[in-house]
XYZ file of C-alpha atoms in Angstrom:
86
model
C 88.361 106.112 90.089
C 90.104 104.403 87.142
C 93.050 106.935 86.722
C 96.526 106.102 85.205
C 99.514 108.158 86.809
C 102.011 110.488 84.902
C 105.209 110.267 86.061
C 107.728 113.516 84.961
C 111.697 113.828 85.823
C 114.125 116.341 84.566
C 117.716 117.282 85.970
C 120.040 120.114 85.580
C 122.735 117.416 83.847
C 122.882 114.237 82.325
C 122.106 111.289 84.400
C 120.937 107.565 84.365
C 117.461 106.150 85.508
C 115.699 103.301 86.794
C 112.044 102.495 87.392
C 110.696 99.834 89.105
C 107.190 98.893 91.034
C 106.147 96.578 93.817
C 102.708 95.639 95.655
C 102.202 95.234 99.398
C 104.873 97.098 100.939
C 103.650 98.181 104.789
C 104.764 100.200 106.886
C 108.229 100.304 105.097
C 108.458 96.742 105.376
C 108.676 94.946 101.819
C 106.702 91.728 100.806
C 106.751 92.221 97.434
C 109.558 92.422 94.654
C 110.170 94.860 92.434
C 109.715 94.237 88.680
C 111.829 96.741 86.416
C 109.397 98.733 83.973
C 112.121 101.769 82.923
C 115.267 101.506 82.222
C 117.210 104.730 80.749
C 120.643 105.803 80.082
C 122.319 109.671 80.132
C 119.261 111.355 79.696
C 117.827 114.541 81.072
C 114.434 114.323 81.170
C 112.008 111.868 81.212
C 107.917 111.502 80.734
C 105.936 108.435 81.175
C 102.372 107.531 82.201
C 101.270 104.126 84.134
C 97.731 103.053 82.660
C 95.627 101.728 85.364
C 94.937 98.950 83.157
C 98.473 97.806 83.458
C 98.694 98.753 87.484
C 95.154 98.322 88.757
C 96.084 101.180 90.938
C 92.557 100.707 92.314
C 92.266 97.899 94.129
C 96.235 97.482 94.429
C 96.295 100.439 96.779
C 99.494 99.738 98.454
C 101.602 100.236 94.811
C 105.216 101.188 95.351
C 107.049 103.185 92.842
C 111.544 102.992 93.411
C 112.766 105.797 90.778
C 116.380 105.151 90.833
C 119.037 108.044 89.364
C 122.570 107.399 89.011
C 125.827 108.040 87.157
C 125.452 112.079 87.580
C 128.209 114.465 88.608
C 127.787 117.341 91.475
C 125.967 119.672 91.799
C 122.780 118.605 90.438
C 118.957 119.393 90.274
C 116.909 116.602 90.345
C 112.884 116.694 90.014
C 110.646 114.197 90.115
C 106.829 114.654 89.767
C 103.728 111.813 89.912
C 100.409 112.866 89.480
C 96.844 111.747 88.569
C 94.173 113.882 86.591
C 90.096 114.089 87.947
């Protein structure tokens, strides 16, 4: 079905993040580039959702989301959730 996907991150301290997607990626093997769609700086939590209309996530199957943390100090707890509602 035609369902966009929520997308939730949160950490124990400050960090930076970056979101990007890609199509046809097999077997680990990328074909496809990844086009930036998030881009945030020393933050510690994030929410976001991905409208199908925007993805097509249904007949795009093979969609690749890269969610890319950096500048954070040690130690450090780091969730990251995706999910899609029925």
């Amino acid at each position: 079905p035609n369902r966009d996907l929520d997308m939730f991150i949160n950490a124990s301290k400050n960090f930076n993040l970056n979101i990007t997607w890609a199509t046809s990626f097999t077997a680990g093997t990328q074909t496809g580039e990844e086009i930036p769609i998030v881009s945030r700086s020393n933050i510690k939590e994030f929410k976001d959702s991905f409208s199908n209309e925007n993805f097509d996530f249904r007949n795009s199957p093979n969609i690749t989301f890269f969610v890319y943390v950096s500048n954070f100090t040690w130690p450090i707890k780091i969730q990251v959730s995706f999910s899609q509602s029925y």
